[in-house]
Amino acid sequence: MDFFEQQDQAHRQSRKLLFLFLLAVLAIVLAVNGSLALLWLWTAGSRGAGVHSYPHGFFVVNTAVTLLFIGGGTLVEMYRLRDGGDAVAQMAGGRLVLPSSQDLLERRLLNIVEEMALASGIACPRVYIMDREDAINAFAAGYQQNEAVVAVTHGSLSRLTRDELQGVIGHEFSHILNGDMRLNIKLIGVLFGIQMIAGFGQQLLYWGSRFGGSARSRDDKGPSAQVVLLALGAALFVIGYVGIFFGRLIKSAVSRQREFLADASSVQFTRNPDGIGGALRKIGGLTRENQCGSRIDNPHAEQLSHLFLGAARPNLLSGLFATHPPLQERLRRVYGHSVEMLDAGELIEPAAGLPEGGFGARNYEAAQPAHAVSADPGVSDSAALAFGHHSQSGPQLSPALLQAARDSATAEAVVYALLLDRSQADAYASQRGLLQQFAASQAALAEQLLAPIDRMPRSARLPLLDLCMPALKLLTAKQKADLLALAPKLIAADQHMTQAEFVLQTVLERRLDAHAGRALAIRYGALSALRPEVQLLLSLVAHSQAGAQAQAFARAAAVLPELSFQAGDLRAAASIDFFEVRAALDKLNRLAPLAKPFLILAMLAAASRDGQIGEESADLLRGVCAALDAPVPDAVAATYAGLCF
C-alpha cells in the first residue's frame, strides 16, 4: 500500500472518526439526561411524581448545555492547536532543538532527521526533545508535511544506538508521509471535547468539598446543597468515563493498524530490521524490569497517547481498546518470528558510537533488501527509501555552507546565494543592488557563499534548500514574508525566469508561505477534471528532454489513456508560462489522493530516458512533488544519491 493509498485511507478514517464521535456524544447526552433526571427526583422528594414533574424544557436545556461543553471544548482545543505540530510538541513538554545545535547527541538526531527528509523529498521537520522523559518514545505531529515536527524523549537519545534511533525516526516519518498526522491532531481535539464532562464533574466535586455548611432546600426537605453538588459532580465525573471509553475505542479504531504499517515502513526506509526492532525490544526490556519502558509522565500523556511510538500509559483497557498493538506482535511482524526483549544497557555517552570527524549523512544508495520486510504486505518495495552505509566517497558540501544553512541568522543568505546568477553582469549587478536595498545584513554573506555553491553539484541545490528549512522556519512572520517578496525580485532581475528558478521559488513558497501548513480541501476526484492543467504540466516535463520532446510526451500520454492525449497536444515551449504552471499546480494539489500518483507516474515516464532521469528533470519533478505535497518517487531520489552533508 503506497503513500497515496494511505492518504486516501486517512480521509476515510476521518469519516469513521466523525461517526464514532457522534456516537460518543449521543451516549454522553443520554447519560447526562438520565443522571440529572434521577438527581431531580431525589432532590424533589415526594413532589417528583412522574415525568410531568420536571421543569419545562428540562431535557432540552440539559442536552444543549452538554453539547455546548463538548462542542466548545473541541473548538477551544482545536484553536489551541492551531499551530499544529509545534503546539502539540510544546503540550508534551518538548524543547525545540536549534538546527545549529552542536550537542553531540542532538547533532546525531538532527542528522538522522535530515537524512530521512532529503531522501523522501519533504521539508525537513523541526525537532523537539522531551527532556524530562526518560522512557523510549517519540511522535510526529502536524497538520501537513510542510509544518511537521518530530519529537523524541531524552531516553531515546540516551538509550538507543544510532541505528535504533534511525529506526524510530523512520517509524515517525511513515506517519508524516502517510497522512496520519492531521487525523491525529483532530483526534486530540475530539477527545478533549468528549472528556470535558469529566473535567466539569471534577470541578463540581472540588467546589462541593469546599462548600461547607449544610444549607437545605426551602422546605427543609431533601439533601443539602453541598450533597447535591457532590452527587452531581460524582455523576458527571463517572459519566466522563464514557468519554474516556469512547476515546480509547476511537484511538484503537484509527491507530493500531497504522502502527504496524509504520514499523514495516521504518524497516524499508532504513533496510535494517534491528533499527526499529531494537528500539521496541529495549522498550520491552525496560517494561519487564518495571522501569519506564515507553511510559510518558506528562499530564497530557493520555490525551496524546495515540501519537506515540509506544504506549504512553499502561493499557487499563487492554485488548480491543488498547491504543497500541502488543510489543510481541509488533516484533513478530518486524522480524518474521518471535524475539526476546533487550536489556537497555548502559546509557550512551555523548561521544559513543559516533563516526570519527563528526556526524555525516548516509548515502542514499540501494542496499540489499531487508530479510524480514515481508512481515506486513501492506507496504510495497516501491515506497522504500533505501539508506546505505556512511561514506565519504560522495561529493562534500562546504562546512561553511552547511553551517550557514543550519543557522536561522544566516540561512536567508544561503537562499539568496542560490538565486544569484553571475552569468549576466547587468542582471547580477541588479541583484546585488536589490540585496543591498532589501537585505543588507545578508548581502555580504550571500556573495561569499556563491563560490562554494558554484562548486557543489547541481543535484545538491534543492536538498540544500530543504536543509535550510528548519532554520528558516524560526524566522518571524515578517522576515519570512520579506524573504518571499525578495526572491521573485531577484529572479526577475534578468527579465526571464528559468526552469531552475521556477523550481526554487515553488519549493520556497510551498515550504514557507503563511498558508503552507494548511491542508487543502479536495475539489477534484479525477485527472479528467483538470485535463488542460495536466497537459500543461506534461508538456513542461517533456521539454526538459532536449531533442526528444515528442517521445517524452508520448510516454506520458500512454500512462493516462483516459485523457486521450495526442501528439498535437504537446504545448510549444514558447507558450508555457510559469505563472500559468503555478496556477495549474494550485489546482492539481486539490486532487483526490488516489488521483495524484497517476499524474506523478506520467511525469516520471516523460522524464525518464533509457531508464535514466537527468538532473534538470529530477529537480523539476522534485519541485512539482513539493507543490503537490507528495514525496518524490524513488527514481527521482536516486539522482541525489552520494551527497554527503
mmCIF file of C-alpha atoms in Angstrom, residues 209-446:
data_model
loop_
_atom_site.group_PDB
_atom_site.id
_atom_site.type_symbol
_atom_site.label_atom_id
_atom_site.label_comp_id
_atom_site.label_asym_id
_atom_site.label_seq_id
_atom_site.Cartn_x
_atom_site.Cartn_y
_atom_site.Cartn_z
ATOM 1 C CA SER A 209 -15.964 19.642 49.126
ATOM 2 C CA ARG A 210 -15.198 23.307 49.909
ATOM 3 C CA PHE A 211 -18.828 24.425 50.090
ATOM 4 C CA GLY A 212 -19.154 23.881 53.828
ATOM 5 C CA GLY A 213 -22.331 24.312 55.776
ATOM 6 C CA SER A 214 -25.465 22.273 55.323
ATOM 7 C CA ALA A 215 -27.876 24.561 53.530
ATOM 8 C CA ARG A 216 -31.187 22.852 52.834
ATOM 9 C CA SER A 217 -33.870 23.372 50.294
ATOM 10 C CA ARG A 218 -36.584 25.942 51.066
ATOM 11 C CA ASP A 219 -38.958 23.495 52.743
ATOM 12 C CA ASP A 220 -36.043 21.975 54.704
ATOM 13 C CA LYS A 221 -36.594 18.671 52.938
ATOM 14 C CA GLY A 222 -34.264 16.652 50.742
ATOM 15 C CA PRO A 223 -30.478 16.637 50.723
ATOM 16 C CA SER A 224 -28.320 19.676 51.403
ATOM 17 C CA ALA A 225 -26.991 21.810 48.576
ATOM 18 C CA GLN A 226 -23.475 20.547 49.319
ATOM 19 C CA VAL A 227 -24.584 16.915 48.991
ATOM 20 C CA VAL A 228 -26.409 17.734 45.752
ATOM 21 C CA LEU A 229 -23.281 19.407 44.388
ATOM 22 C CA LEU A 230 -21.127 16.441 45.355
ATOM 23 C CA ALA A 231 -23.630 13.976 43.912
ATOM 24 C CA LEU A 232 -23.877 15.919 40.640
ATOM 25 C CA GLY A 233 -20.087 16.190 40.413
ATOM 26 C CA ALA A 234 -19.642 12.477 41.055
ATOM 27 C CA ALA A 235 -22.277 11.595 38.465
ATOM 28 C CA LEU A 236 -20.695 13.803 35.799
ATOM 29 C CA PHE A 237 -17.215 12.547 36.669
ATOM 30 C CA VAL A 238 -18.377 8.959 36.216
ATOM 31 C CA ILE A 239 -20.180 9.892 33.002
ATOM 32 C CA GLY A 240 -16.900 11.403 31.867
ATOM 33 C CA TYR A 241 -15.503 7.913 31.764
ATOM 34 C CA VAL A 242 -17.971 7.246 28.982
ATOM 35 C CA GLY A 243 -15.884 9.773 27.090
ATOM 36 C CA ILE A 244 -12.658 8.018 28.085
ATOM 37 C CA PHE A 245 -14.142 4.683 26.986
ATOM 38 C CA PHE A 246 -15.103 6.086 23.598
ATOM 39 C CA GLY A 247 -11.775 7.901 23.407
ATOM 40 C CA ARG A 248 -9.925 4.599 23.740
ATOM 41 C CA LEU A 249 -12.305 2.999 21.257
ATOM 42 C CA ILE A 250 -11.707 5.778 18.720
ATOM 43 C CA LYS A 251 -7.937 5.646 19.202
ATOM 44 C CA SER A 252 -7.811 1.898 18.732
ATOM 45 C CA ALA A 253 -10.086 2.138 15.688
ATOM 46 C CA VAL A 254 -7.886 4.605 13.808
ATOM 47 C CA SER A 255 -4.340 3.998 15.020
ATOM 48 C CA ARG A 256 -3.441 0.375 15.817
ATOM 49 C CA GLN A 257 -3.042 -0.871 12.238
ATOM 50 C CA ARG A 258 -1.106 2.271 11.395
ATOM 51 C CA GLU A 259 1.496 1.327 13.997
ATOM 52 C CA PHE A 260 2.098 -1.958 12.169
ATOM 53 C CA LEU A 261 2.412 -0.046 8.896
ATOM 54 C CA ALA A 262 4.830 2.487 10.411
ATOM 55 C CA ASP A 263 7.020 -0.315 11.827
ATOM 56 C CA ALA A 264 7.218 -2.012 8.440
ATOM 57 C CA SER A 265 7.874 1.308 6.690
ATOM 58 C CA SER A 266 10.724 2.003 9.111
ATOM 59 C CA VAL A 267 12.363 -1.287 8.141
ATOM 60 C CA GLN A 268 12.043 -0.399 4.486
ATOM 61 C CA PHE A 269 13.288 3.152 4.904
ATOM 62 C CA THR A 270 16.415 2.030 6.779
ATOM 63 C CA ARG A 271 16.842 -1.506 5.337
ATOM 64 C CA ASN A 272 17.567 -2.589 8.881
ATOM 65 C CA PRO A 273 15.010 -4.502 10.978
ATOM 66 C CA ASP A 274 17.292 -4.177 14.018
ATOM 67 C CA GLY A 275 16.669 -0.415 13.972
ATOM 68 C CA ILE A 276 13.017 -0.195 14.948
ATOM 69 C CA GLY A 277 13.181 -3.780 16.216
ATOM 70 C CA GLY A 278 15.997 -2.979 18.649
ATOM 71 C CA ALA A 279 14.153 0.094 19.942
ATOM 72 C CA LEU A 280 10.971 -1.926 20.563
ATOM 73 C CA ARG A 281 12.945 -4.700 22.241
ATOM 74 C CA LYS A 282 14.558 -2.176 24.587
ATOM 75 C CA ILE A 283 11.130 -0.749 25.434
ATOM 76 C CA GLY A 284 10.022 -4.296 26.283
ATOM 77 C CA GLY A 285 13.145 -4.913 28.362
ATOM 78 C CA LEU A 286 12.644 -1.754 30.404
ATOM 79 C CA THR A 287 8.958 -2.568 30.923
ATOM 80 C CA ARG A 288 9.816 -6.103 32.046
ATOM 81 C CA GLU A 289 12.189 -4.661 34.641
ATOM 82 C CA ASN A 290 9.409 -2.367 35.915
ATOM 83 C CA GLN A 291 11.268 0.666 34.621
ATOM 84 C CA CYS A 292 9.995 3.471 32.428
ATOM 85 C CA GLY A 293 9.589 1.486 29.190
ATOM 86 C CA SER A 294 7.640 3.813 26.897
ATOM 87 C CA ARG A 295 5.614 5.434 29.715
ATOM 88 C CA ILE A 296 5.198 9.225 29.454
ATOM 89 C CA ASP A 297 4.734 11.158 32.717
ATOM 90 C CA ASN A 298 3.452 14.378 31.168
ATOM 91 C CA PRO A 299 -0.073 15.370 32.362
ATOM 92 C CA HIS A 300 -1.265 15.319 28.734
ATOM 93 C CA ALA A 301 0.010 11.776 28.128
ATOM 94 C CA GLU A 302 -3.465 10.204 27.962
ATOM 95 C CA GLN A 303 -4.706 12.891 25.596
ATOM 96 C CA LEU A 304 -1.690 12.415 23.294
ATOM 97 C CA SER A 305 -1.262 8.668 23.732
ATOM 98 C CA HIS A 306 -2.291 7.763 20.170
ATOM 99 C CA LEU A 307 0.580 9.822 18.723
ATOM 100 C CA PHE A 308 3.423 7.982 20.416
ATOM 101 C CA LEU A 309 5.669 5.191 19.152
ATOM 102 C CA GLY A 310 4.858 3.071 22.224
ATOM 103 C CA ALA A 311 2.086 3.036 24.821
ATOM 104 C CA ALA A 312 2.381 6.312 26.740
ATOM 105 C CA ARG A 313 0.291 5.000 29.627
ATOM 106 C CA PRO A 314 -0.416 1.463 30.902
ATOM 107 C CA ASN A 315 -3.280 -0.139 28.985
ATOM 108 C CA LEU A 316 -6.049 -0.090 31.589
ATOM 109 C CA LEU A 317 -8.404 -1.146 28.822
ATOM 110 C CA SER A 318 -6.353 -3.811 27.071
ATOM 111 C CA GLY A 319 -7.116 -5.863 24.008
ATOM 112 C CA LEU A 320 -9.677 -4.239 21.732
ATOM 113 C CA PHE A 321 -9.329 -0.835 23.430
ATOM 114 C CA ALA A 322 -5.539 -0.640 23.698
ATOM 115 C CA THR A 323 -4.019 2.363 21.925
ATOM 116 C CA HIS A 324 -1.072 0.292 20.629
ATOM 117 C CA PRO A 325 -0.656 -3.315 19.485
ATOM 118 C CA PRO A 326 1.230 -5.672 21.837
ATOM 119 C CA LEU A 327 5.020 -5.350 21.575
ATOM 120 C CA GLN A 328 5.480 -9.058 20.884
ATOM 121 C CA GLU A 329 3.109 -8.898 17.922
ATOM 122 C CA ARG A 330 4.849 -5.819 16.533
ATOM 123 C CA LEU A 331 8.240 -7.516 16.867
ATOM 124 C CA ARG A 332 6.963 -10.700 15.247
ATOM 125 C CA ARG A 333 5.880 -8.701 12.212
ATOM 126 C CA VAL A 334 9.207 -6.859 12.053
ATOM 127 C CA TYR A 335 11.402 -9.968 12.319
ATOM 128 C CA GLY A 336 9.054 -12.605 10.987
ATOM 129 C CA HIS A 337 9.387 -14.624 14.212
ATOM 130 C CA SER A 338 9.266 -14.176 17.983
ATOM 131 C CA VAL A 339 12.268 -12.497 19.632
ATOM 132 C CA GLU A 340 13.445 -11.823 23.163
ATOM 133 C CA MET A 341 13.363 -8.391 24.732
ATOM 134 C CA LEU A 342 16.645 -6.500 25.172
ATOM 135 C CA ASP A 343 18.294 -5.009 28.210
ATOM 136 C CA ALA A 344 18.507 -1.273 27.634
ATOM 137 C CA GLY A 345 22.074 -1.457 28.918
ATOM 138 C CA GLU A 346 24.229 1.491 29.874
ATOM 139 C CA LEU A 347 23.248 4.972 28.825
ATOM 140 C CA ILE A 348 25.022 6.122 25.668
ATOM 141 C CA GLU A 349 27.807 8.586 26.304
ATOM 142 C CA PRO A 350 27.663 11.694 24.099
ATOM 143 C CA ALA A 351 30.673 10.568 22.053
ATOM 144 C CA ALA A 352 29.926 6.837 21.988
ATOM 145 C CA GLY A 353 29.324 5.154 18.668
ATOM 146 C CA LEU A 354 29.864 8.284 16.596
ATOM 147 C CA PRO A 355 31.944 8.240 13.419
ATOM 148 C CA GLU A 356 35.304 9.968 13.594
ATOM 149 C CA GLY A 357 35.226 13.503 12.326
ATOM 150 C CA GLY A 358 31.644 14.111 13.473
ATOM 151 C CA PHE A 359 28.331 13.166 12.008
ATOM 152 C CA GLY A 360 27.773 12.611 8.325
ATOM 153 C CA ALA A 361 24.570 11.802 6.497
ATOM 154 C CA ARG A 362 24.311 8.376 4.924
ATOM 155 C CA ASN A 363 24.380 7.886 1.187
ATOM 156 C CA TYR A 364 21.027 7.178 -0.371
ATOM 157 C CA GLU A 365 22.317 4.225 -2.349
ATOM 158 C CA ALA A 366 20.394 0.995 -2.730
ATOM 159 C CA ALA A 367 21.132 -1.685 -0.157
ATOM 160 C CA GLN A 368 20.318 -5.370 -0.043
ATOM 161 C CA PRO A 369 16.622 -5.903 0.739
ATOM 162 C CA ALA A 370 15.881 -6.412 4.411
ATOM 163 C CA HIS A 371 15.240 -10.069 5.156
ATOM 164 C CA ALA A 372 12.025 -9.599 7.127
ATOM 165 C CA VAL A 373 10.223 -6.700 5.458
ATOM 166 C CA SER A 374 7.519 -9.031 4.184
ATOM 167 C CA ALA A 375 6.004 -9.101 7.657
ATOM 168 C CA ASP A 376 3.455 -6.555 6.517
ATOM 169 C CA PRO A 377 2.197 -6.954 2.948
ATOM 170 C CA GLY A 378 0.573 -3.520 3.142
ATOM 171 C CA VAL A 379 3.805 -1.764 2.221
ATOM 172 C CA SER A 380 5.359 -2.146 -1.198
ATOM 173 C CA ASP A 381 9.053 -2.023 -2.008
ATOM 174 C CA SER A 382 8.360 0.975 -4.222
ATOM 175 C CA ALA A 383 7.907 3.046 -1.077
ATOM 176 C CA ALA A 384 11.355 2.241 0.309
ATOM 177 C CA LEU A 385 13.974 4.966 0.531
ATOM 178 C CA ALA A 386 16.947 2.627 0.993
ATOM 179 C CA PHE A 387 19.729 4.059 3.083
ATOM 180 C CA GLY A 388 23.214 2.646 2.737
ATOM 181 C CA HIS A 389 26.265 2.954 4.966
ATOM 182 C CA HIS A 390 28.161 6.066 5.859
ATOM 183 C CA SER A 391 30.618 7.008 3.178
ATOM 184 C CA GLN A 392 32.978 9.838 2.419
ATOM 185 C CA SER A 393 33.133 8.961 -1.277
ATOM 186 C CA GLY A 394 30.320 11.243 -2.387
ATOM 187 C CA PRO A 395 30.681 14.966 -3.101
ATOM 188 C CA GLN A 396 31.121 17.005 0.074
ATOM 189 C CA LEU A 397 29.457 20.344 0.685
ATOM 190 C CA SER A 398 31.409 23.186 2.191
ATOM 191 C CA PRO A 399 31.302 23.128 6.028
ATOM 192 C CA ALA A 400 30.756 26.895 5.971
ATOM 193 C CA LEU A 401 27.785 26.410 3.655
ATOM 194 C CA LEU A 402 26.267 23.734 5.872
ATOM 195 C CA GLN A 403 26.798 25.838 8.985
ATOM 196 C CA ALA A 404 25.070 28.779 7.326
ATOM 197 C CA ALA A 405 22.139 26.581 6.209
ATOM 198 C CA ARG A 406 21.563 25.371 9.777
ATOM 199 C CA ASP A 407 21.601 28.795 11.444
ATOM 200 C CA SER A 408 18.482 30.966 11.355
ATOM 201 C CA ALA A 409 20.649 34.101 11.281
ATOM 202 C CA THR A 410 22.376 33.071 8.040
ATOM 203 C CA ALA A 411 20.005 30.615 6.268
ATOM 204 C CA GLU A 412 18.460 33.539 4.371
ATOM 205 C CA ALA A 413 21.856 34.272 2.850
ATOM 206 C CA VAL A 414 22.026 30.701 1.537
ATOM 207 C CA VAL A 415 18.679 31.180 -0.229
ATOM 208 C CA TYR A 416 19.815 34.459 -1.765
ATOM 209 C CA ALA A 417 23.084 32.871 -2.896
ATOM 210 C CA LEU A 418 21.112 30.104 -4.626
ATOM 211 C CA LEU A 419 19.183 32.788 -6.530
ATOM 212 C CA LEU A 420 22.164 34.946 -7.534
ATOM 213 C CA ASP A 421 23.363 34.498 -11.111
ATOM 214 C CA ARG A 422 26.784 35.780 -12.201
ATOM 215 C CA SER A 423 26.388 34.662 -15.819
ATOM 216 C CA GLN A 424 24.966 38.048 -16.839
ATOM 217 C CA ALA A 425 26.828 41.059 -15.492
ATOM 218 C CA ASP A 426 23.935 43.519 -15.710
ATOM 219 C CA ALA A 427 21.434 41.179 -14.051
ATOM 220 C CA TYR A 428 23.950 40.283 -11.349
ATOM 221 C CA ALA A 429 24.570 43.957 -10.610
ATOM 222 C CA SER A 430 20.814 44.468 -10.350
ATOM 223 C CA GLN A 431 20.530 41.521 -7.962
ATOM 224 C CA ARG A 432 23.313 42.915 -5.758
ATOM 225 C CA GLY A 433 21.510 46.255 -5.649
ATOM 226 C CA LEU A 434 18.277 44.548 -4.579
ATOM 227 C CA LEU A 435 20.104 42.691 -1.811
ATOM 228 C CA GLN A 436 21.694 45.895 -0.538
ATOM 229 C CA GLN A 437 18.310 47.611 -0.591
ATOM 230 C CA PHE A 438 16.116 44.909 0.978
ATOM 231 C CA ALA A 439 18.523 42.553 2.815
ATOM 232 C CA ALA A 440 21.692 44.480 3.513
ATOM 233 C CA SER A 441 22.603 42.339 6.526
ATOM 234 C CA GLN A 442 22.654 39.198 4.365
ATOM 235 C CA ALA A 443 24.205 40.607 1.185
ATOM 236 C CA ALA A 444 27.898 40.170 2.018
ATOM 237 C CA LEU A 445 27.483 36.591 3.258
ATOM 238 C CA ALA A 446 25.338 35.669 0.236
#
